[in-house]
Coordinates of C-alpha atoms in Angstrom, one line a residue:
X1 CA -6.2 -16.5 -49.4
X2 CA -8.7 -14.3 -47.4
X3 CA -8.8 -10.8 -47.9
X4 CA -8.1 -7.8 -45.4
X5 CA -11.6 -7.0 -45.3
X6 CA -12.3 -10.7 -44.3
X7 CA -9.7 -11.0 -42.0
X8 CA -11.3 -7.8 -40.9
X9 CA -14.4 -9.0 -40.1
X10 CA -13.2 -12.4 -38.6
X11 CA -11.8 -10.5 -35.7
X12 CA -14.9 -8.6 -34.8
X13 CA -16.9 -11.9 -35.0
X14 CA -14.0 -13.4 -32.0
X15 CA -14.1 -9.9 -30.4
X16 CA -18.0 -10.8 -29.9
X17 CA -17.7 -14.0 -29.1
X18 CA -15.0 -12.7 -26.3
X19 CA -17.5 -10.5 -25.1
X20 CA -20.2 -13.1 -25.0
X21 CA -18.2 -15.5 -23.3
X22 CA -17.0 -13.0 -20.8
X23 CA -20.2 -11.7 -20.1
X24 CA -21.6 -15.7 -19.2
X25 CA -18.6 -15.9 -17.0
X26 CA -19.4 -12.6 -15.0
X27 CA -23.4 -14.0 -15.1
X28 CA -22.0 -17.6 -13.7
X29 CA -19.8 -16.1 -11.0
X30 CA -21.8 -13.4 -9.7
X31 CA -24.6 -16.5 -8.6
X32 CA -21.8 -17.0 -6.4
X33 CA -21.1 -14.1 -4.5
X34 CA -22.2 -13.3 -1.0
X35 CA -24.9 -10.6 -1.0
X36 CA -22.8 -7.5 -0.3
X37 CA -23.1 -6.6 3.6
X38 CA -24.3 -2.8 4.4
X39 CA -22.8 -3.3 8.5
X40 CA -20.2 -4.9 9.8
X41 CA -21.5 -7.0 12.8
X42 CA -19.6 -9.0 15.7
X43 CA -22.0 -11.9 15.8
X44 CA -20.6 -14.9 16.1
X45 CA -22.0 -17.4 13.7
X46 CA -20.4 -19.5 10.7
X47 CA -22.0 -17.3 8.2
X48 CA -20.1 -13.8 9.1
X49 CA -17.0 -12.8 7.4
X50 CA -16.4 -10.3 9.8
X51 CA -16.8 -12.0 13.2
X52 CA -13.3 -12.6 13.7
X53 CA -12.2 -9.6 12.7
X54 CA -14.7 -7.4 14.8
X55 CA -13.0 -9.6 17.6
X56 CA -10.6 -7.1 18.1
X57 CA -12.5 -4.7 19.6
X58 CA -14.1 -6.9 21.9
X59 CA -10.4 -7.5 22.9
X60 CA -9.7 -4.5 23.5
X61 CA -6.8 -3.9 20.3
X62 CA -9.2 -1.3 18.4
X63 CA -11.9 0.5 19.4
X64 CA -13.7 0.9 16.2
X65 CA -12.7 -1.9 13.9
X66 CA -16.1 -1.2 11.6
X67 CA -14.3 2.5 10.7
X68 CA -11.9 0.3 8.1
X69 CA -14.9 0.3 5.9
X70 CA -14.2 4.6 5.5
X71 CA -10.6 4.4 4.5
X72 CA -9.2 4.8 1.1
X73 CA -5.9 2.7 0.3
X74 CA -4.2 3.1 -3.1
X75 CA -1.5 0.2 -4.2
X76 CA 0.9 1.4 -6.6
X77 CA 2.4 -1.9 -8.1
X78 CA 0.4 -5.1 -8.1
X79 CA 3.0 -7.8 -7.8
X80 CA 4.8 -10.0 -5.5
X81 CA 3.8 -7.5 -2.3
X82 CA 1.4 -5.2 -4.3
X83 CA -1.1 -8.4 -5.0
X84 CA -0.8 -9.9 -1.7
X85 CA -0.9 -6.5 -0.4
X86 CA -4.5 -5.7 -1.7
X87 CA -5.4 -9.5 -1.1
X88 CA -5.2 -8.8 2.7
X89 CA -6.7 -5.5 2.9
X90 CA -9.7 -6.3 0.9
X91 CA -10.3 -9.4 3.6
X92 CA -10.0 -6.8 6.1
X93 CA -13.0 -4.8 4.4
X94 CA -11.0 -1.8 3.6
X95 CA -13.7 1.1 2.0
X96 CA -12.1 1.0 -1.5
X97 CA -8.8 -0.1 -3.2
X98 CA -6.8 1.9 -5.9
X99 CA -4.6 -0.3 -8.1
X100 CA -2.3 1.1 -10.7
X101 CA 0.6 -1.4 -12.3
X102 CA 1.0 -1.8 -16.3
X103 CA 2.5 -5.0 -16.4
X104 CA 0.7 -8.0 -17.4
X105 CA 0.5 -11.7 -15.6
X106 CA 3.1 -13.6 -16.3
X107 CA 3.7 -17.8 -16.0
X108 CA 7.2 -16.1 -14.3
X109 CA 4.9 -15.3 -11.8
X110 CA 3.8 -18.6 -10.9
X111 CA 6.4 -19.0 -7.8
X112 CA 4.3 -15.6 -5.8
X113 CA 1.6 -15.7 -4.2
X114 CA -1.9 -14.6 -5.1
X115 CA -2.0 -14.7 -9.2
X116 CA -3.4 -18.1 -10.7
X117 CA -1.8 -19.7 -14.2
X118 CA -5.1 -18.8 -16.1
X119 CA -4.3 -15.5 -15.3
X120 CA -1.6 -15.4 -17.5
X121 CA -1.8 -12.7 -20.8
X122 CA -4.5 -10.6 -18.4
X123 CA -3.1 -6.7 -17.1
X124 CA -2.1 -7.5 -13.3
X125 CA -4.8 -4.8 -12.1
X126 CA -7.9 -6.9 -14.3
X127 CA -6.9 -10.1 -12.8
X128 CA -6.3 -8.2 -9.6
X129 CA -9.5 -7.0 -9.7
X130 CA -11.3 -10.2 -10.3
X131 CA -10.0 -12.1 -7.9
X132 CA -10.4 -9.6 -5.2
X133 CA -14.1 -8.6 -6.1
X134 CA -14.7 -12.5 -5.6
X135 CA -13.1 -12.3 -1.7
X136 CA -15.2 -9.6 -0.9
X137 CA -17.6 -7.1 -2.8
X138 CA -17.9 -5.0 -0.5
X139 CA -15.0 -3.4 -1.0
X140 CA -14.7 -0.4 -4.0
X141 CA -12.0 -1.0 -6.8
X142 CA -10.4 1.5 -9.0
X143 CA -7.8 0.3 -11.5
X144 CA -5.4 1.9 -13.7
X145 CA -3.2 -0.4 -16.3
X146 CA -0.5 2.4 -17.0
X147 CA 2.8 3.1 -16.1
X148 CA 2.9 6.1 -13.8
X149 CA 6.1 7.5 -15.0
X150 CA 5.5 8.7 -17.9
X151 CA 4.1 12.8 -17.9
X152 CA 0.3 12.3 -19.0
X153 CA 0.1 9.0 -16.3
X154 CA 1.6 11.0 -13.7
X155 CA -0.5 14.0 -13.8
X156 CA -4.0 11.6 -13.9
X157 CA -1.9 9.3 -11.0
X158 CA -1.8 12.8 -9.0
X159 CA -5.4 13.3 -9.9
X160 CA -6.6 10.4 -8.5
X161 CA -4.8 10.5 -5.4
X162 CA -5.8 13.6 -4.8
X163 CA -9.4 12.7 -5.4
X164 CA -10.0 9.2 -5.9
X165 CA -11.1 8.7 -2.0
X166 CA -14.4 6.4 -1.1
X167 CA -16.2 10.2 -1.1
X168 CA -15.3 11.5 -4.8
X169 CA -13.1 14.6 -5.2
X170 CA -11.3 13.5 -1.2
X171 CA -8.0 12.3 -0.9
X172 CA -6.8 9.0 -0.1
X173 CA -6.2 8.3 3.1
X174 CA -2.6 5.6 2.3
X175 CA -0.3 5.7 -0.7
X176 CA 1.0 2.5 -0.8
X177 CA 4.5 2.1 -2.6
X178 CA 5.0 -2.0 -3.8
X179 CA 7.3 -1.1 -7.0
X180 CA 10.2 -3.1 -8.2
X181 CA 12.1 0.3 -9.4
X182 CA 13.4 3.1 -7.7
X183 CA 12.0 5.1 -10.9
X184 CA 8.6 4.5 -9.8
X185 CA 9.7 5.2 -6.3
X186 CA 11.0 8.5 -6.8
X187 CA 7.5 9.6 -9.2
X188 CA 5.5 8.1 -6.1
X189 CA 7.7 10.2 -4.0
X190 CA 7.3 13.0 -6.1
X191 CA 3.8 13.8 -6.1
X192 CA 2.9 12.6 -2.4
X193 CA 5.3 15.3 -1.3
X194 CA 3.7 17.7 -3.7
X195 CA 0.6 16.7 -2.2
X196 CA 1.6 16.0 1.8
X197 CA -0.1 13.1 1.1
X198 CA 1.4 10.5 3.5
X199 CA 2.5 6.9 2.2
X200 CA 4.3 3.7 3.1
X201 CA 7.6 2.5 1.1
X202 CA 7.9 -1.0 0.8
X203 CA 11.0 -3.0 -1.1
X204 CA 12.0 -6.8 -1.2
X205 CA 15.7 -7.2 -2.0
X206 CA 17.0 -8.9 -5.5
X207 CA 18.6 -11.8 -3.5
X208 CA 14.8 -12.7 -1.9
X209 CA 16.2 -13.1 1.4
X210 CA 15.7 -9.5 3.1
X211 CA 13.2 -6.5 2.9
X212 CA 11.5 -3.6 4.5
X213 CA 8.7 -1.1 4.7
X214 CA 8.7 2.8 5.9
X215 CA 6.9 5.8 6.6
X216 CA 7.1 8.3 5.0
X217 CA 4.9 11.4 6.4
X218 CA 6.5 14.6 4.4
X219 CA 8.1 17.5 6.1
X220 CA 8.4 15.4 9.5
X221 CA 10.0 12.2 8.1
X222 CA 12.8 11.5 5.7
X223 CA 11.2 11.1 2.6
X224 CA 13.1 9.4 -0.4
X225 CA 15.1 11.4 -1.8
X226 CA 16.3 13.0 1.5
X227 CA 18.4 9.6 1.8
X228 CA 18.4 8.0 -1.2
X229 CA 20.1 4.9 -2.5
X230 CA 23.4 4.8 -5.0
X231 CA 21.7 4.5 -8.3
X232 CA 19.6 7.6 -7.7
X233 CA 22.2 9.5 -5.8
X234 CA 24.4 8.6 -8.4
X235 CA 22.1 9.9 -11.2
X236 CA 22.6 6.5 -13.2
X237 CA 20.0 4.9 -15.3
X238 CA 18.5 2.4 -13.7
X239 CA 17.8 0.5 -17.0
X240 CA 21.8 -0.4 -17.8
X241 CA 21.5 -2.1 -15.2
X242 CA 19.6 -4.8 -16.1
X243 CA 21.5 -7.7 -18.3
X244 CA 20.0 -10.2 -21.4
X245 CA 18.8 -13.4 -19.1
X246 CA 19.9 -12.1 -15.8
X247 CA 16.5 -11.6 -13.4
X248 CA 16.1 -11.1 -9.5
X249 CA 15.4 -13.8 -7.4
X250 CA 11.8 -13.8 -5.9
X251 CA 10.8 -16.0 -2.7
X252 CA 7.5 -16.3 -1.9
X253 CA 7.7 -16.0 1.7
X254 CA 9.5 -13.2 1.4
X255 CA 7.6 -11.4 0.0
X256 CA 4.6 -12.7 1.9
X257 CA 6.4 -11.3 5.3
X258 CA 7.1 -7.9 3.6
X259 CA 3.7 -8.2 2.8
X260 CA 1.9 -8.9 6.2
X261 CA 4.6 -6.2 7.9
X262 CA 3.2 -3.5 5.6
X263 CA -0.1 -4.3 5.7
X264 CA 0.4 -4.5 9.8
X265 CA 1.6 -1.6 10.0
X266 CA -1.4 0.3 7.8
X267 CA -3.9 -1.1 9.9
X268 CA -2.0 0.2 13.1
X269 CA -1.9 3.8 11.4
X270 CA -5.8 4.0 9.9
X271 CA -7.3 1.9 13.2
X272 CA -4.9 3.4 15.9
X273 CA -3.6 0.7 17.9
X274 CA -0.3 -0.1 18.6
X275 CA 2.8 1.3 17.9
X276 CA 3.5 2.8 14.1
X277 CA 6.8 1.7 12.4
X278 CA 8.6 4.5 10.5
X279 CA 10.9 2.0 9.4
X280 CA 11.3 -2.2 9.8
X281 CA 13.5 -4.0 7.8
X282 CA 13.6 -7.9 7.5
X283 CA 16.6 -9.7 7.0
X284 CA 15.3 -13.8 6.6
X285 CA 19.3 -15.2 6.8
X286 CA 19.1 -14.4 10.7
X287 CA 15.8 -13.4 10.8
X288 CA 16.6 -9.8 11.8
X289 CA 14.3 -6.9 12.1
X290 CA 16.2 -3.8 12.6
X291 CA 13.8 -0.5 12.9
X292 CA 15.0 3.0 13.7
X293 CA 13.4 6.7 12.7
X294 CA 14.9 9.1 10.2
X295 CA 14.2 12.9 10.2
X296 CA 14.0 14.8 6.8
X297 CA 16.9 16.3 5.5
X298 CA 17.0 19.9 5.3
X299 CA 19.0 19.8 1.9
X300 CA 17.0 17.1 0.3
X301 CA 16.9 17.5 -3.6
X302 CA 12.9 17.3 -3.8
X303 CA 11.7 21.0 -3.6
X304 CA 8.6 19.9 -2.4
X305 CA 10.2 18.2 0.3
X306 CA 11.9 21.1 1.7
X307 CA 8.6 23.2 1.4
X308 CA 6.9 20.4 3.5
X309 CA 9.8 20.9 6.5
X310 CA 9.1 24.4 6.6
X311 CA 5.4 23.9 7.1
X312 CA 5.7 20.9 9.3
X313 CA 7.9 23.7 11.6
X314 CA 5.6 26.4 11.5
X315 CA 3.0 24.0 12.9
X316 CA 5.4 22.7 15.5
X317 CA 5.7 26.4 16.3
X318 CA 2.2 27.2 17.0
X319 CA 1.3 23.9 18.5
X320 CA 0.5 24.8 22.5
X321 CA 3.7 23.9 24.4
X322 CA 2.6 21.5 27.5
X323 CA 4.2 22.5 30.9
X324 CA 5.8 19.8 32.8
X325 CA 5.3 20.4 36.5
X326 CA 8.4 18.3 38.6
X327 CA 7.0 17.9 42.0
X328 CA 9.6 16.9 44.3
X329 CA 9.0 14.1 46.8
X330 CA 9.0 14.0 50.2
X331 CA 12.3 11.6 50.9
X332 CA 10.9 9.1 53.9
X333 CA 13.6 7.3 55.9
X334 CA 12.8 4.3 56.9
X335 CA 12.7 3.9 60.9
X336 CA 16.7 2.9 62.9
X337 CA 17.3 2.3 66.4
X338 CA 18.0 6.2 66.8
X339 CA 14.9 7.7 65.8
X340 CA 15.6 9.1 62.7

């Protein structure tokens, strides 16, 4: 029977030959890539990822499609919508990607999108990570495997969106919000409000048929707690809520549309065009999307939140009031058989 100090040393020998292994893979893969791309261009040839893309402006939708490359995004849960999330944003060319999630890829997983089966045992940000480097290295990555909740995690997660921006020590420019758990939510909502840091909420229901997404800019918008949802207002822990073998349905499409809606509406809010959503929902059983605004309530729980409307009103206060001018117009008749 081998000995602790054998057993010991067995493991350092597989941790090297990991390492070894690893490192040939990286070697074999990086032949492969594209040579990164220092400026976006708009010619048209088989050859340029961005051709179509850069389309756009010669369309006339954005007048500046080559400023995604300066933008910050951070993803805060990298599964059914976070993955497919960052997928779509990194083949946009989005400047640099911030993932945070703790869990780890699952076969349960298979029936999403993006994650592959030889994924499975890897920390959903590495394999995130991987596969996203592969569609496009020009885009930055920053990944965090923890669980933001906790105190230590959510003082760095503050840190780093605070200053984790394509320039170090900037902000990001997006928080993105693709958690599972209104726990998570409510940290996330926590520090962007501490912060004024604004962010998108996203959510896919537990039956898989309906979802939504919403902006959330604090002081002028309702933020999460300002309306929040039974099992928060109710102060009960989300955790008894969960049963032995009982787990939430998960479509694919579903969360794919949740997906491309979010992802939609970030690029209309960093590039400018169209109109911005505060809020879209998506009901798939009669394919409903009900949007409408909702302002910030003055009594919301979050102190930070309240701090935010007071300083959102002082600058609605000093903002320059425009004049409008009513100029009245001249009422023409139209000519009759007495002149008039």
């Amino acid at each position: 029977m081998a000995t602790v100090e054998e057993l010991k040393l067995r493991v350092r020998e597989l941790e090297n030959e990991l390492i070894k292994c690893k490192q040939k893979q990286c070697a074999m893969e990086d032949a492969l890539h594209r040579p990164k791309i220092d400026k976006m261009s708009a010619e048209v040839v088989d050859s340029n990822p961005y051709s179509r893309l850069m389309a756009l402006k010669r369309m006339g939708i954005v007048d500046d499609y080559e400023k995604i490359r300066t933008y910050t995004v951070a993803v805060v849960g990298v599964g059914g919508v976070g993955s497919v999330t960052a997928e779509m944003l990194t083949r946009c060319g989005i400047g640099k990607l911030l993932l945070f999630d703790y869990d780890k890829v699952e076969l349960a997983n298979m029936n999403r999108l993006f994650f592959q089966p030889h994924q499975a045992g890897l920390s959903k940000v590495e394999a995130a990570e991987h596969t996203l480097r592969n569609i496009n290295p020009d885009v930055s990555f920053e990944t965090h495997n923890y669980n933001i909740t906790t105190m230590d995690n959510f003082t760095h997660f503050m840190d780093r969106i605070s200053r984790g921006g394509l320039e170090e020590g900037m902000p990001v420019d997006l928080v993105l919000s693709c958690v599972d758990n209104f726990e998570a939510r409510m940290a996330i909502n926590t520090a962007c409000n501490e912060l004024g840091q604004i962010w998108m909420e996203s959510g896919v229901s537990e039956n898989a048929v309906s979802g939504h997404i919403q902006l959330i800019i604090p002081g002028e918008t309702a933020c999460f707690a300002c309306a929040p949802p039974l099992v928060v207002a109710a102060n009960i822990d989300e955790k008894t809520l969960k049963r032995e073998g009982v787990c939430a349905a998960s479509l694919p499409t579903t969360m794919g549309v949740v997906a491309g809606i979010l992802v939609q509406n970030v690029l209309k809010y960093l590039l400018k065009f169209g109109t911005v959503s505060y809020y879209l929902g998506y009901n798939a059983m009669q394919d409903f999307f009900p949007t409408m605004a909702m302002k910030a309530n003055p009594q919301c729980n979050d102190r930070h939140c309240r701090k935010q409307q007071e300083e959102y009103k002082k600058k609605e206060a000093e903002r320059p009031k425009v004049e409008v001018i009513e100029v009245e117009e001249e009422v023409v008749h139209e000519d009759n058989e007495w002149g008039e």
